[in-house]
Short mmCIF file of C-alpha atoms in Angstrom, two decimals:
data_model
loop_
_atom_site.label_atom_id
_atom_site.label_comp_id
_atom_site.label_asym_id
_atom_site.label_seq_id
_atom_site.Cartn_x
_atom_site.Cartn_y
_atom_site.Cartn_z
CA MET T 1 121.64 199.82 96.81
CA PRO T 2 123.93 197.59 94.66
CA SER T 3 122.32 194.30 93.78
CA SER T 4 124.85 192.24 95.61
CA ASP T 5 123.93 194.02 98.79
CA LYS T 6 120.29 193.38 98.11
CA LYS T 7 121.07 189.77 97.61
CA ARG T 8 123.04 189.47 100.80
CA LEU T 9 120.17 191.14 102.63
CA ASP T 10 117.78 188.60 101.24
CA TYR T 11 119.94 185.77 102.55
CA TYR T 12 120.24 187.52 105.95
CA ALA T 13 116.39 187.74 106.17
CA LEU T 14 116.18 184.17 105.07
CA THR T 15 118.53 182.93 107.84
CA TRP T 16 115.96 184.36 110.37
CA ARG T 17 113.00 182.82 108.66
CA LEU T 18 114.33 179.31 107.97
CA PRO T 19 114.77 178.03 111.53
CA VAL T 20 111.10 178.57 112.26
CA ILE T 21 109.99 176.98 109.04
CA VAL T 22 112.25 173.97 109.49
CA TRP T 23 111.28 173.51 113.10
CA GLN T 24 107.55 173.82 112.63
CA VAL T 25 107.52 171.51 109.63
CA LEU T 26 109.59 168.87 111.39
CA PHE T 27 107.93 168.96 114.79
CA PHE T 28 104.42 170.47 114.36
CA VAL T 29 103.24 169.79 110.73
CA GLY T 30 105.11 166.42 110.64
CA PRO T 31 103.39 164.97 113.63
CA LEU T 32 99.87 166.07 112.50
CA VAL T 33 100.28 164.82 108.94
CA PHE T 34 101.66 161.51 110.28
CA MET T 35 98.77 161.14 112.67
CA ILE T 36 96.31 161.59 109.72
CA ALA T 37 98.26 158.92 107.72
CA MET T 38 98.39 156.67 110.95
CA SER T 39 94.57 156.56 110.95
CA PHE T 40 94.87 154.34 107.87
CA PHE T 41 97.54 152.00 109.32
CA LEU T 42 96.77 148.54 110.63
CA VAL T 43 97.61 146.81 113.86
CA LYS T 44 98.69 143.21 113.47
CA ASN T 45 99.79 141.09 116.52
CA TYR T 46 100.04 144.26 118.58
CA ARG T 47 102.34 145.91 116.09
CA MET T 48 101.50 148.84 113.93
CA THR T 49 102.16 148.25 110.22
CA GLU T 50 101.98 151.00 107.57
CA ALA T 51 99.13 150.58 105.24
CA PHE T 52 96.34 152.44 103.55
CA GLU T 53 93.13 150.81 104.68
CA MET T 54 89.80 152.23 105.85
CA LYS T 55 89.47 149.56 108.57
CA ASN T 56 89.89 151.88 111.55
CA TRP T 57 87.52 154.44 110.15
CA VAL T 58 84.82 151.75 109.42
CA LYS T 59 85.34 150.18 112.86
CA MET T 60 85.11 153.45 114.83
CA PHE T 61 82.18 154.75 112.80
CA GLY T 62 80.33 151.42 113.39
CA LYS T 63 80.62 151.67 117.21
CA ASP T 64 77.81 153.15 119.20
CA TYR T 65 80.30 154.10 122.05
CA PHE T 66 82.19 156.37 119.58
CA TRP T 67 79.10 158.30 118.63
CA ASP T 68 77.95 158.44 122.22
CA SER T 69 81.23 159.97 123.14
CA TYR T 70 81.22 162.31 120.12
CA PHE T 71 77.78 163.83 120.83
CA LEU T 72 78.43 164.04 124.59
CA THR T 73 81.69 165.91 123.98
CA LEU T 74 79.87 168.29 121.49
CA LEU T 75 77.11 168.82 124.04
CA LEU T 76 79.47 169.42 127.00
CA ALA T 77 81.69 171.75 125.02
CA SER T 78 78.69 173.77 123.77
CA MET T 79 77.29 174.04 127.35
CA SER T 80 80.58 175.13 128.55
CA THR T 81 80.86 177.79 125.83
CA ILE T 82 77.43 179.26 126.51
CA VAL T 83 77.89 179.18 130.25
CA ALA T 84 81.35 180.69 130.17
CA THR T 85 80.18 183.36 127.67
CA CYS T 86 77.31 184.40 129.88
CA LEU T 87 79.15 184.26 133.19
CA ALA T 88 82.04 186.29 131.81
CA PHE T 89 80.04 189.06 130.25
CA PRO T 90 79.00 191.04 133.36
CA ALA T 91 82.60 190.78 134.72
CA ALA T 92 84.05 191.89 131.40
CA TYR T 93 81.35 194.71 131.18
CA GLY T 94 82.39 195.99 134.54
CA LEU T 95 86.05 195.79 133.81
CA ALA T 96 85.65 197.52 130.41
CA PHE T 97 83.39 200.43 131.44
CA LYS T 98 83.35 200.92 135.15
CA VAL T 99 87.04 200.86 136.17
CA SER T 100 90.12 202.95 135.21
CA GLY T 101 92.70 201.59 132.87
CA ASN T 102 95.14 201.12 135.67
CA VAL T 103 92.82 198.98 137.80
CA ARG T 104 91.79 196.96 134.73
CA ARG T 105 95.48 196.16 134.07
CA TRP T 106 95.93 194.90 137.58
CA ILE T 107 92.78 192.76 137.51
CA VAL T 108 93.82 191.28 134.12
CA PHE T 109 97.09 190.47 135.68
CA LEU T 110 95.37 188.62 138.46
CA LEU T 111 93.33 186.80 135.93
CA ILE T 112 96.40 185.56 134.23
CA ILE T 113 97.80 183.96 137.34
CA PRO T 114 95.51 180.78 137.10
CA PHE T 115 97.05 179.93 133.71
CA PHE T 116 100.33 179.28 135.54
CA THR T 117 98.96 177.25 138.34
CA SER T 118 98.59 173.61 137.80
CA TYR T 119 95.23 172.86 136.29
CA LEU T 120 95.49 169.36 137.67
CA VAL T 121 95.90 170.58 141.28
CA ARG T 122 93.02 173.02 140.91
CA THR T 123 90.87 170.13 139.68
CA PHE T 124 91.85 168.08 142.65
CA SER T 125 90.83 171.10 144.87
CA TRP T 126 87.40 171.09 143.26
CA TYR T 127 87.19 167.42 143.99
CA VAL T 128 87.70 168.20 147.62
CA ILE T 129 85.45 171.24 147.68
CA LEU T 130 82.59 169.58 145.87
CA ALA T 131 82.71 166.08 147.58
CA GLU T 132 79.77 164.70 149.48
CA SER T 133 81.55 165.64 152.76
CA GLY T 134 83.39 168.59 151.17
CA VAL T 135 83.52 172.29 151.89
CA VAL T 136 80.38 173.40 149.93
CA ASN T 137 78.15 170.64 151.46
CA ASN T 138 79.53 171.54 154.86
CA ILE T 139 78.55 175.10 154.54
CA LEU T 140 75.19 174.24 153.08
CA GLY T 141 74.69 171.84 155.96
CA VAL T 142 74.93 174.74 158.47
CA ILE T 143 71.86 176.37 156.93
CA GLY T 144 70.16 172.97 156.76
CA LEU T 145 70.58 172.16 152.97
CA GLY T 146 72.03 169.22 151.19
CA PRO T 147 74.15 167.33 150.97
CA TYR T 148 74.12 167.50 147.17
CA THR T 149 75.92 165.17 144.84
CA MET T 150 78.09 167.37 142.61
CA LEU T 151 80.86 165.04 141.71
CA ASN T 152 80.50 162.69 138.67
CA THR T 153 77.80 164.86 137.31
CA ARG T 154 77.69 167.29 134.35
CA PHE T 155 77.65 170.08 136.91
CA GLY T 156 81.06 168.81 138.15
CA THR T 157 82.42 168.59 134.61
CA LEU T 158 81.22 172.21 133.92
CA VAL T 159 82.96 173.45 137.10
CA GLY T 160 86.10 171.96 135.73
CA TYR T 161 85.62 173.53 132.32
CA MET T 162 85.00 176.90 133.96
CA THR T 163 88.18 176.57 135.91
CA LEU T 164 90.07 176.08 132.70
CA THR T 165 88.35 178.66 130.50
CA LEU T 166 86.61 181.39 132.45
CA PRO T 167 89.71 183.62 133.12
CA LEU T 168 90.61 183.51 129.45
CA VAL T 169 87.07 184.34 128.30
CA VAL T 170 86.79 187.24 130.73
CA ILE T 171 90.15 188.62 129.53
CA LEU T 172 89.20 188.39 125.79
CA GLN T 173 85.80 189.83 126.33
CA THR T 174 87.26 192.71 128.37
CA PHE T 175 89.63 193.57 125.59
CA SER T 176 86.95 193.52 122.99
CA LEU T 177 84.51 195.59 125.11
CA ALA T 178 87.15 198.08 126.02
CA ASN T 179 87.75 198.75 122.41
CA VAL T 180 84.14 199.62 121.69
CA ASP T 181 83.92 203.30 120.54
CA LYS T 182 82.82 205.29 123.58
CA ASN T 183 81.27 207.95 121.24
CA LEU T 184 78.86 205.34 119.85
CA ILE T 185 77.65 204.54 123.31
CA GLU T 186 77.25 208.09 124.36
CA ALA T 187 75.40 208.84 121.04
CA ALA T 188 72.97 206.06 121.71
CA GLN T 189 72.45 207.28 125.33
CA ASN T 190 71.87 210.85 124.06
CA LEU T 191 69.28 209.58 121.63
CA GLY T 192 67.49 208.12 124.73
CA ALA T 193 68.32 204.44 124.41
CA SER T 194 67.93 202.51 127.66
CA ARG T 195 70.78 200.82 129.38
CA VAL T 196 69.74 197.40 128.20
CA LYS T 197 69.12 198.64 124.64
CA VAL T 198 72.65 200.13 124.61
CA ILE T 199 74.22 196.81 125.62
CA LEU T 200 72.09 194.69 123.30
CA GLN T 201 72.08 196.95 120.19
CA VAL T 202 75.31 198.87 120.46
CA ILE T 203 77.88 197.23 122.64
CA ILE T 204 77.37 193.60 121.78
CA PRO T 205 77.29 194.13 117.98
CA SER T 206 80.36 196.29 118.10
CA ALA T 207 82.29 193.84 120.26
CA LYS T 208 81.03 190.85 118.38
CA VAL T 209 84.32 189.68 116.83
CA GLY T 210 86.08 189.58 120.25
CA LEU T 211 83.14 188.01 122.03
CA ILE T 212 83.02 185.22 119.38
CA ILE T 213 86.76 184.66 119.50
CA GLY T 214 86.47 184.20 123.30
CA ALA T 215 83.70 181.67 122.73
CA VAL T 216 85.68 179.80 120.12
CA PHE T 217 88.73 179.44 122.51
CA CYS T 218 86.43 178.26 125.25
CA PHE T 219 84.97 175.65 122.94
CA ILE T 220 88.38 174.43 121.68
CA LEU T 221 89.69 174.14 125.37
CA SER T 222 86.61 172.33 126.64
CA PHE T 223 86.41 170.06 123.66
CA GLY T 224 89.90 168.92 124.15
CA ASP T 225 90.08 168.73 127.92
CA PHE T 226 90.21 165.29 129.52
CA VAL T 227 90.81 166.33 133.08
CA ALA T 228 87.43 167.83 133.99
CA PRO T 229 85.17 165.16 132.55
CA TYR T 230 87.45 162.43 133.91
CA TYR T 231 88.09 163.55 137.50
CA LEU T 232 84.81 165.69 138.06
CA GLY T 233 82.41 164.27 135.57
CA GLY T 234 82.91 160.56 136.27
CA SER T 235 83.66 159.69 132.59
CA LYS T 236 80.50 157.79 131.99
CA PRO T 237 80.35 157.72 128.93
CA PRO T 238 83.97 158.96 128.27
CA THR T 239 84.50 162.16 126.24
CA LEU T 240 86.58 161.95 122.98
CA PRO T 241 89.86 163.02 124.73
CA ILE T 242 89.36 160.26 127.32
CA LEU T 243 88.63 157.90 124.43
CA ILE T 244 91.93 158.88 122.72
CA ILE T 245 93.76 158.16 126.06
CA ASP T 246 92.11 154.86 126.70
CA THR T 247 92.71 153.75 123.11
CA THR T 248 96.32 154.78 123.08
CA LYS T 249 97.49 153.87 126.64
CA SER T 250 95.70 150.65 127.45
CA GLY T 251 94.50 149.34 124.07
CA GLN T 252 97.74 150.14 122.14
CA GLN T 253 95.40 150.97 119.21
CA TRP T 254 97.10 154.09 118.05
CA PRO T 255 95.45 154.12 114.58
CA ARG T 256 91.99 154.08 116.12
CA ALA T 257 92.96 156.77 118.53
CA ALA T 258 94.16 158.74 115.36
CA VAL T 259 90.70 158.35 113.83
CA VAL T 260 89.20 160.02 116.96
CA ALA T 261 91.72 162.76 116.89
CA VAL T 262 91.22 163.47 113.22
CA MET T 263 87.41 163.60 113.81
CA MET T 264 88.03 166.14 116.61
CA MET T 265 90.17 168.29 114.42
CA VAL T 266 87.63 168.25 111.65
CA THR T 267 84.86 169.18 114.14
CA LEU T 268 86.97 171.99 115.56
CA MET T 269 87.73 173.36 112.11
CA ILE T 270 84.09 173.42 111.14
CA VAL T 271 83.19 175.11 114.38
CA ALA T 272 85.96 177.72 114.07
CA PHE T 273 85.16 178.51 110.43
CA THR T 274 81.45 178.88 111.09
CA ALA T 275 82.14 181.09 114.08
CA ILE T 276 84.57 183.35 112.17
CA LYS T 277 82.07 183.63 109.34
CA LEU T 278 79.45 184.63 111.95
CA ALA T 279 81.83 187.17 113.50
CA TYR T 280 82.51 189.00 110.29
CA SER T 281 79.09 188.78 108.79
CA ARG T 282 77.56 192.18 108.32
CA LYS T 283 74.05 192.40 109.66
CA ALA T 284 74.70 193.64 113.10
CA TYR T 285 73.00 197.02 113.09
CA ARG T 286 69.27 197.36 112.88
CA MET L 1 72.36 208.75 140.04
CA ARG L 2 71.24 206.07 142.42
CA ALA L 3 70.77 203.45 139.71
CA ASP L 4 74.37 203.99 138.45
CA LYS L 5 75.67 203.39 141.95
CA LEU L 6 73.61 200.26 142.43
CA ILE L 7 74.88 198.89 139.10
CA ARG L 8 78.42 199.64 140.01
CA TRP L 9 78.11 197.84 143.33
CA PHE L 10 76.39 194.93 141.58
CA LEU L 11 79.33 194.63 139.12
CA TRP L 12 81.97 194.77 141.80
CA GLY L 13 80.16 192.16 143.76
CA TYR L 14 79.89 190.01 140.61
CA LEU L 15 83.57 190.42 139.93
CA GLY L 16 84.28 189.32 143.54
CA LEU L 17 82.30 186.21 142.90
CA VAL L 18 84.21 185.44 139.72
CA PHE L 19 87.55 185.93 141.66
CA LEU L 20 86.18 183.66 144.45
CA PHE L 21 85.57 181.03 141.91
CA ILE L 22 88.82 181.40 140.19
CA PHE L 23 90.95 181.45 143.32
CA ALA L 24 89.06 179.11 145.62
CA PRO L 25 90.77 175.95 144.27
CA ILE L 26 94.18 177.59 144.50
CA VAL L 27 93.65 178.72 148.12
CA THR L 28 92.05 175.48 149.09
CA SER L 29 95.00 173.48 147.87
CA ILE L 30 97.42 175.69 149.78
CA ILE L 31 95.42 175.40 153.01
CA PHE L 32 95.06 171.66 152.83
CA SER L 33 98.70 171.20 152.05
CA PHE L 34 99.30 172.12 155.73
CA ASN L 35 96.36 170.10 157.13
CA SER L 36 97.14 167.04 159.11
CA ASP L 37 94.01 164.99 158.18
CA ARG L 38 94.40 162.43 155.40
CA PHE L 39 90.94 163.16 154.07
CA PRO L 40 90.39 166.81 153.33
CA THR L 41 87.25 167.78 155.25
CA ILE L 42 86.05 170.68 157.38
CA PRO L 43 86.75 171.23 160.18
CA LEU L 44 90.54 171.23 159.62
CA GLY L 45 92.89 169.08 161.55
CA SER L 46 96.11 170.60 162.98
CA PHE L 47 98.96 172.32 161.15
CA THR L 48 101.60 169.97 159.69
CA TRP L 49 104.67 169.88 157.39
CA LYS L 50 104.17 166.16 156.99
CA TRP L 51 103.04 166.22 153.30
CA TYR L 52 106.04 168.33 152.45
CA GLN L 53 108.36 165.99 154.27
CA THR L 54 106.80 163.05 152.38
CA ILE L 55 107.50 164.61 149.02
CA TYR L 56 110.96 165.77 150.20
CA ASN L 57 111.92 162.28 151.05
CA ASP L 58 110.44 160.77 147.87
CA PRO L 59 113.22 160.05 145.32
CA ASP L 60 110.68 159.91 142.47
CA VAL L 61 109.67 163.44 143.20
CA TRP L 62 113.31 164.54 143.19
CA ASP L 63 113.89 162.72 139.80
CA ALA L 64 110.77 164.37 138.39
CA ALA L 65 111.87 167.80 139.66
CA LYS L 66 115.24 167.36 137.97
CA THR L 67 113.59 166.36 134.73
CA SER L 68 111.14 169.25 134.97
CA VAL L 69 113.92 171.77 135.49
CA ILE L 70 116.02 170.50 132.61
CA VAL L 71 113.03 170.51 130.30
CA ALA L 72 111.81 173.90 131.40
CA LEU L 73 115.23 175.48 130.99
CA SER L 74 116.01 174.00 127.59
CA THR L 75 112.43 174.78 126.40
CA SER L 76 112.62 178.35 127.52
CA CYS L 77 115.90 178.93 125.57
CA LEU L 78 114.73 177.13 122.43
CA ALA L 79 111.16 178.51 122.38
CA THR L 80 112.52 182.02 122.94
CA PHE L 81 114.86 181.69 120.10
CA ILE L 82 112.18 180.38 117.78
CA GLY L 83 109.83 183.07 118.96
CA PHE L 84 112.47 185.75 118.47
CA CYS L 85 113.10 184.60 114.86
CA THR L 86 109.33 184.79 114.15
CA ALA L 87 108.84 188.22 115.82
CA TYR L 88 111.88 189.74 114.13
CA THR L 89 110.84 188.42 110.76
CA ASP L 90 107.31 189.66 111.18
CA PHE L 91 108.50 193.07 112.39
CA ARG L 92 111.08 193.79 109.67
CA TYR L 93 110.28 191.93 106.49
CA GLN L 94 107.59 191.68 103.81
CA PHE L 95 107.72 188.65 101.61
CA LYS L 96 105.57 186.32 99.59
CA GLY L 97 103.75 183.83 101.75
CA LYS L 98 104.15 185.86 104.98
CA ASN L 99 100.62 185.08 106.07
CA SER L 100 101.12 181.33 105.77
CA TYR L 101 104.45 181.68 107.56
CA LEU L 102 102.73 183.39 110.56
CA VAL L 103 99.92 180.82 110.57
CA LEU L 104 102.59 178.09 110.65
CA ALA L 105 104.25 179.72 113.48
CA LEU L 106 101.20 180.70 115.59
CA LEU L 107 98.89 177.70 115.03
CA PRO L 108 99.91 175.35 117.83
CA PRO L 109 97.96 176.85 120.71
CA THR L 110 94.61 176.34 118.76
CA ILE L 111 95.11 172.56 118.56
CA PRO L 112 93.96 170.59 121.60
CA LEU L 113 96.88 169.29 123.67
CA ILE L 114 95.59 165.77 123.56
CA ILE L 115 95.69 165.68 119.74
CA LEU L 116 99.24 167.12 119.71
CA ALA L 117 100.23 164.58 122.34
CA LEU L 118 99.05 161.67 120.27
CA ALA L 119 100.51 163.05 117.05
CA MET L 120 103.87 163.71 118.75
CA LEU L 121 103.93 160.33 120.46
CA ALA L 122 103.43 158.61 117.10
CA TRP L 123 105.78 160.89 115.12
CA PHE L 124 108.71 160.61 117.72
CA SER L 125 108.48 156.82 117.80
CA LYS L 126 108.50 156.84 113.99
CA ILE L 127 111.73 159.05 113.78
CA GLY L 128 113.30 157.33 116.72
CA LEU L 129 113.10 160.12 119.33
CA SER L 130 110.51 158.56 121.70
CA GLY L 131 110.80 158.46 125.41
CA GLN L 132 113.68 160.80 125.90
CA VAL L 133 113.97 164.05 127.84
CA TRP L 134 114.59 165.63 124.48
CA SER L 135 111.21 164.54 123.23
CA ILE L 136 109.52 166.64 126.00
CA VAL L 137 111.73 169.53 125.21
CA ILE L 138 110.91 169.43 121.52
CA ALA L 139 107.20 169.11 122.22
CA HIS L 140 107.09 171.88 124.75
CA THR L 141 109.09 174.21 122.48
CA VAL L 142 106.35 173.80 119.79
CA LEU L 143 103.79 174.70 122.38
CA CYS L 144 105.65 177.65 123.91
CA ALA L 145 107.23 179.39 120.88
CA PRO L 146 104.02 181.28 119.91
CA PHE L 147 103.89 182.80 123.45
CA ALA L 148 107.43 183.89 123.08
CA MET L 149 106.76 185.28 119.74
CA ALA L 150 103.82 187.32 121.11
CA VAL L 151 105.81 188.89 123.96
CA ILE L 152 108.89 189.76 121.87
CA ARG L 153 106.71 191.09 119.05
CA LEU L 154 104.93 193.40 121.49
CA ARG L 155 108.30 194.83 122.53
CA LEU L 156 109.60 195.24 118.94
CA GLN L 157 106.42 197.13 118.27
CA GLN L 158 107.82 200.02 120.29
CA MET L 159 110.98 200.23 118.32
CA ASP L 160 111.40 202.60 115.40
CA PRO L 161 111.54 200.20 112.28
CA ASP L 162 114.02 202.57 110.68
CA LEU L 163 116.51 202.28 113.49
CA GLU L 164 118.01 198.98 112.06
CA SER L 165 118.31 200.47 108.54
CA ALA L 166 119.93 203.45 110.00
CA ALA L 167 122.62 201.29 111.62
CA TRP L 168 123.07 199.55 108.28
CA ASN L 169 123.50 202.75 106.50
CA LEU L 170 125.98 203.91 109.00
CA GLY L 171 128.13 200.98 108.06
CA ALA L 172 127.11 198.37 110.64
CA SER L 173 127.00 194.79 109.26
CA GLU L 174 123.62 193.03 109.53
CA TRP L 175 124.93 190.88 112.34
CA SER L 176 126.42 193.67 114.40
CA ALA L 177 123.21 195.70 114.00
CA MET L 178 121.40 192.72 115.29
CA ARG L 179 123.79 192.40 118.11
CA TYR L 180 124.09 196.03 119.19
CA VAL L 181 120.63 197.46 118.23
CA ILE L 182 117.90 194.79 118.02
CA VAL L 183 118.90 192.28 120.78
CA PRO L 184 119.62 194.99 123.42
CA PHE L 185 116.25 196.67 122.63
CA ALA L 186 114.35 193.29 122.86
CA MET L 187 116.36 192.07 125.84
CA PRO L 188 113.57 192.70 128.55
CA ALA L 189 111.08 190.87 126.35
CA ILE L 190 113.63 188.09 125.75
CA VAL L 191 114.08 187.63 129.48
CA SER L 192 110.34 187.77 130.32
CA SER L 193 109.58 185.37 127.55
CA MET L 194 112.17 182.92 128.97
CA CYS L 195 110.41 183.17 132.34
CA LEU L 196 106.92 182.76 130.84
CA THR L 197 107.84 179.74 128.64
CA MET L 198 109.61 178.16 131.57
CA ALA L 199 106.46 178.50 133.60
CA VAL L 200 104.25 177.06 130.87
CA SER L 201 106.65 174.09 130.37
CA PHE L 202 106.87 173.50 134.13
CA ASP L 203 103.06 173.15 134.27
CA GLU L 204 102.26 171.18 131.12
CA PHE L 205 101.01 167.64 131.70
CA ALA L 206 99.18 166.26 128.66
CA VAL L 207 101.90 166.18 126.06
CA ALA L 208 104.59 165.36 128.60
CA TRP L 209 102.54 162.43 129.85
CA PHE L 210 102.36 160.93 126.33
CA VAL L 211 105.95 161.56 125.12
CA SER L 212 107.93 161.30 128.29
CA GLY L 213 108.16 157.55 128.61
CA LEU L 214 110.11 156.90 131.85
CA ASN L 215 111.30 160.45 132.24
CA LYS L 216 108.38 161.83 134.29
CA THR L 217 108.01 165.47 134.98
CA ILE L 218 106.35 166.95 138.09
CA PRO L 219 102.92 167.40 136.49
CA VAL L 220 103.08 163.85 135.21
CA ILE L 221 103.67 162.62 138.81
CA ILE L 222 100.70 164.69 139.91
CA LEU L 223 98.57 163.08 137.21
CA GLU L 224 99.60 159.66 138.43
CA ILE L 225 98.93 160.38 142.06
CA LEU L 226 95.63 161.78 141.04
CA GLN L 227 94.78 158.45 139.28
CA GLY L 228 95.24 156.64 142.54
CA ASN L 229 93.59 157.64 145.78
CA ILE L 230 93.01 160.91 147.57
CA ASP L 231 96.41 161.91 148.65
CA PRO L 232 97.23 165.31 150.26
CA GLN L 233 100.73 165.06 148.77
CA ILE L 234 99.27 166.56 145.71
CA ASN L 235 98.45 169.73 147.58
CA ALA L 236 102.12 169.96 148.78
CA ILE L 237 103.56 169.35 145.26
CA GLY L 238 100.83 171.71 143.84
CA THR L 239 101.75 174.55 146.19
CA PHE L 240 105.44 174.03 145.39
CA VAL L 241 104.72 174.16 141.66
CA PHE L 242 102.37 177.13 142.21
CA VAL L 243 105.05 179.19 144.04
CA THR L 244 107.63 178.37 141.41
CA SER L 245 105.39 179.36 138.43
CA ILE L 246 104.06 182.44 140.12
CA THR L 247 107.54 183.71 140.93
CA LEU L 248 108.47 183.19 137.24
CA VAL L 249 105.35 184.95 135.95
CA ILE L 250 105.73 187.93 138.39
CA LEU L 251 109.35 188.17 137.32
CA ALA L 252 108.44 188.13 133.76
CA GLN L 253 105.74 190.83 134.27
CA LEU L 254 108.07 192.99 136.32
CA ILE L 255 110.93 192.83 133.89
CA PHE L 256 108.58 193.66 130.98
CA MET L 257 106.80 196.43 132.79
CA LEU L 258 109.85 198.13 134.42
CA ARG L 259 111.80 198.22 131.16
CA THR L 260 109.07 198.86 128.71
CA PRO L 261 107.93 202.44 129.42
CA GLY L 262 110.37 205.06 128.26
CA SER L 263 111.49 202.64 125.50
CA ALA L 264 113.95 205.06 123.95
CA SER L 265 116.14 205.41 127.07
CA ASN L 266 117.12 201.80 127.25
CA ALA L 267 117.41 201.14 123.54
#
């Protein structure tokens, strides 16, 4: 190929690459970098002025309510991750090993539907279902139980988180379990391993990466969600996302909200990197 | 074996429970959208269209619907274009820094929406773009483009990578090879990506709430009603949004599934 052609081709390839780079830098990297910078700005007379001061960081780190929110959010997101991972596993196991590929595709398609229905409306529905005089307590009342208080509790928050994350975790786990080498499982069975042993020592270690990725996504989604802890959990104390909203919307304290957001991002990065390291560590087989 | 059968039944039952949990809120909201009682309790009141009439007669809802449609349509075009550029580049070219390029393009879904919302609110007001319909479009495009990329990339995967070079060697210019080879082949994915991104944009509330200013979208209206009192209007709007989104998703899925097998025949 003549070099002028090669050059033209390079330019052609570049025309397809550039729009994405420009767009993402302008509207994705730009906002995030600006937000980090903003955490050092000052607010004077209700107006934000550009500066480089540690004031917001010192202020937020010195507040008990910030740390209360921080550890509550960590705790709730961790609970959500553990519960979703455990609840999803039997379903994903069934889908991966006990049904045909065709049935699996249809069920996964059904599992995608919730992503496209308003999460807000589904949360409102849970509010109705779990209320003191709601559907669940009505049914329990028939057999003489309850009423139980489920709203404004951690249980309520977790129900909300599960609404958001469970379908995704089931899908990701199903894909990773379906990719486990069937010969490996058969070999273990032929060698006389019990069902439980096969699951614990063959299937879970082989599907580890996918299972952990599902857990990480669950953690990220729960950690960043403000709807479940606000409407179903009662928001006392608020979680970090609610803190961001309160600080931004009513307080007009954008720089302090930025501090909270940066802290969230740092936490998520640590969690994600630790998890990825765990996923790819080799010490699975005994 | 009896144990096998038992386990199979247990797993099906369990899957049923998972589906009950996932679909209970969707079904509940549809049922209560036709229920006459203001407070949603059992036993149900009588059948009514009243909540649908309320939203039908509410000019705010109409304005929001208009904004939502404009945003969703613009977002679907822009996001699909960006997604196509990324997918095509990833499919056809090797270059230095390709990994960073892909990370840059695919990272947005891993950042919590509330963080992006704050960051975009601040950035838009800095560059003088805040509170416009366009601010929502731009923000939604950033969120949706990775999904568009995934759908289109999946389709390009089924294409022979040498097909384009063959067209070039036969004398087609790069642009006409793009127009007559790549784009027609990717068309089903392009259309389903448009439906998919439209549905995502139509549903997104966190970022839209932060950057929209006075141009509320439907989900933002839902959020604001939710902050007030219990109001069955939500169920009616929710059902309407649900039907719209599901139609788009099923359309996307059908187009992708119908055109994807036997890929050579419709290249």
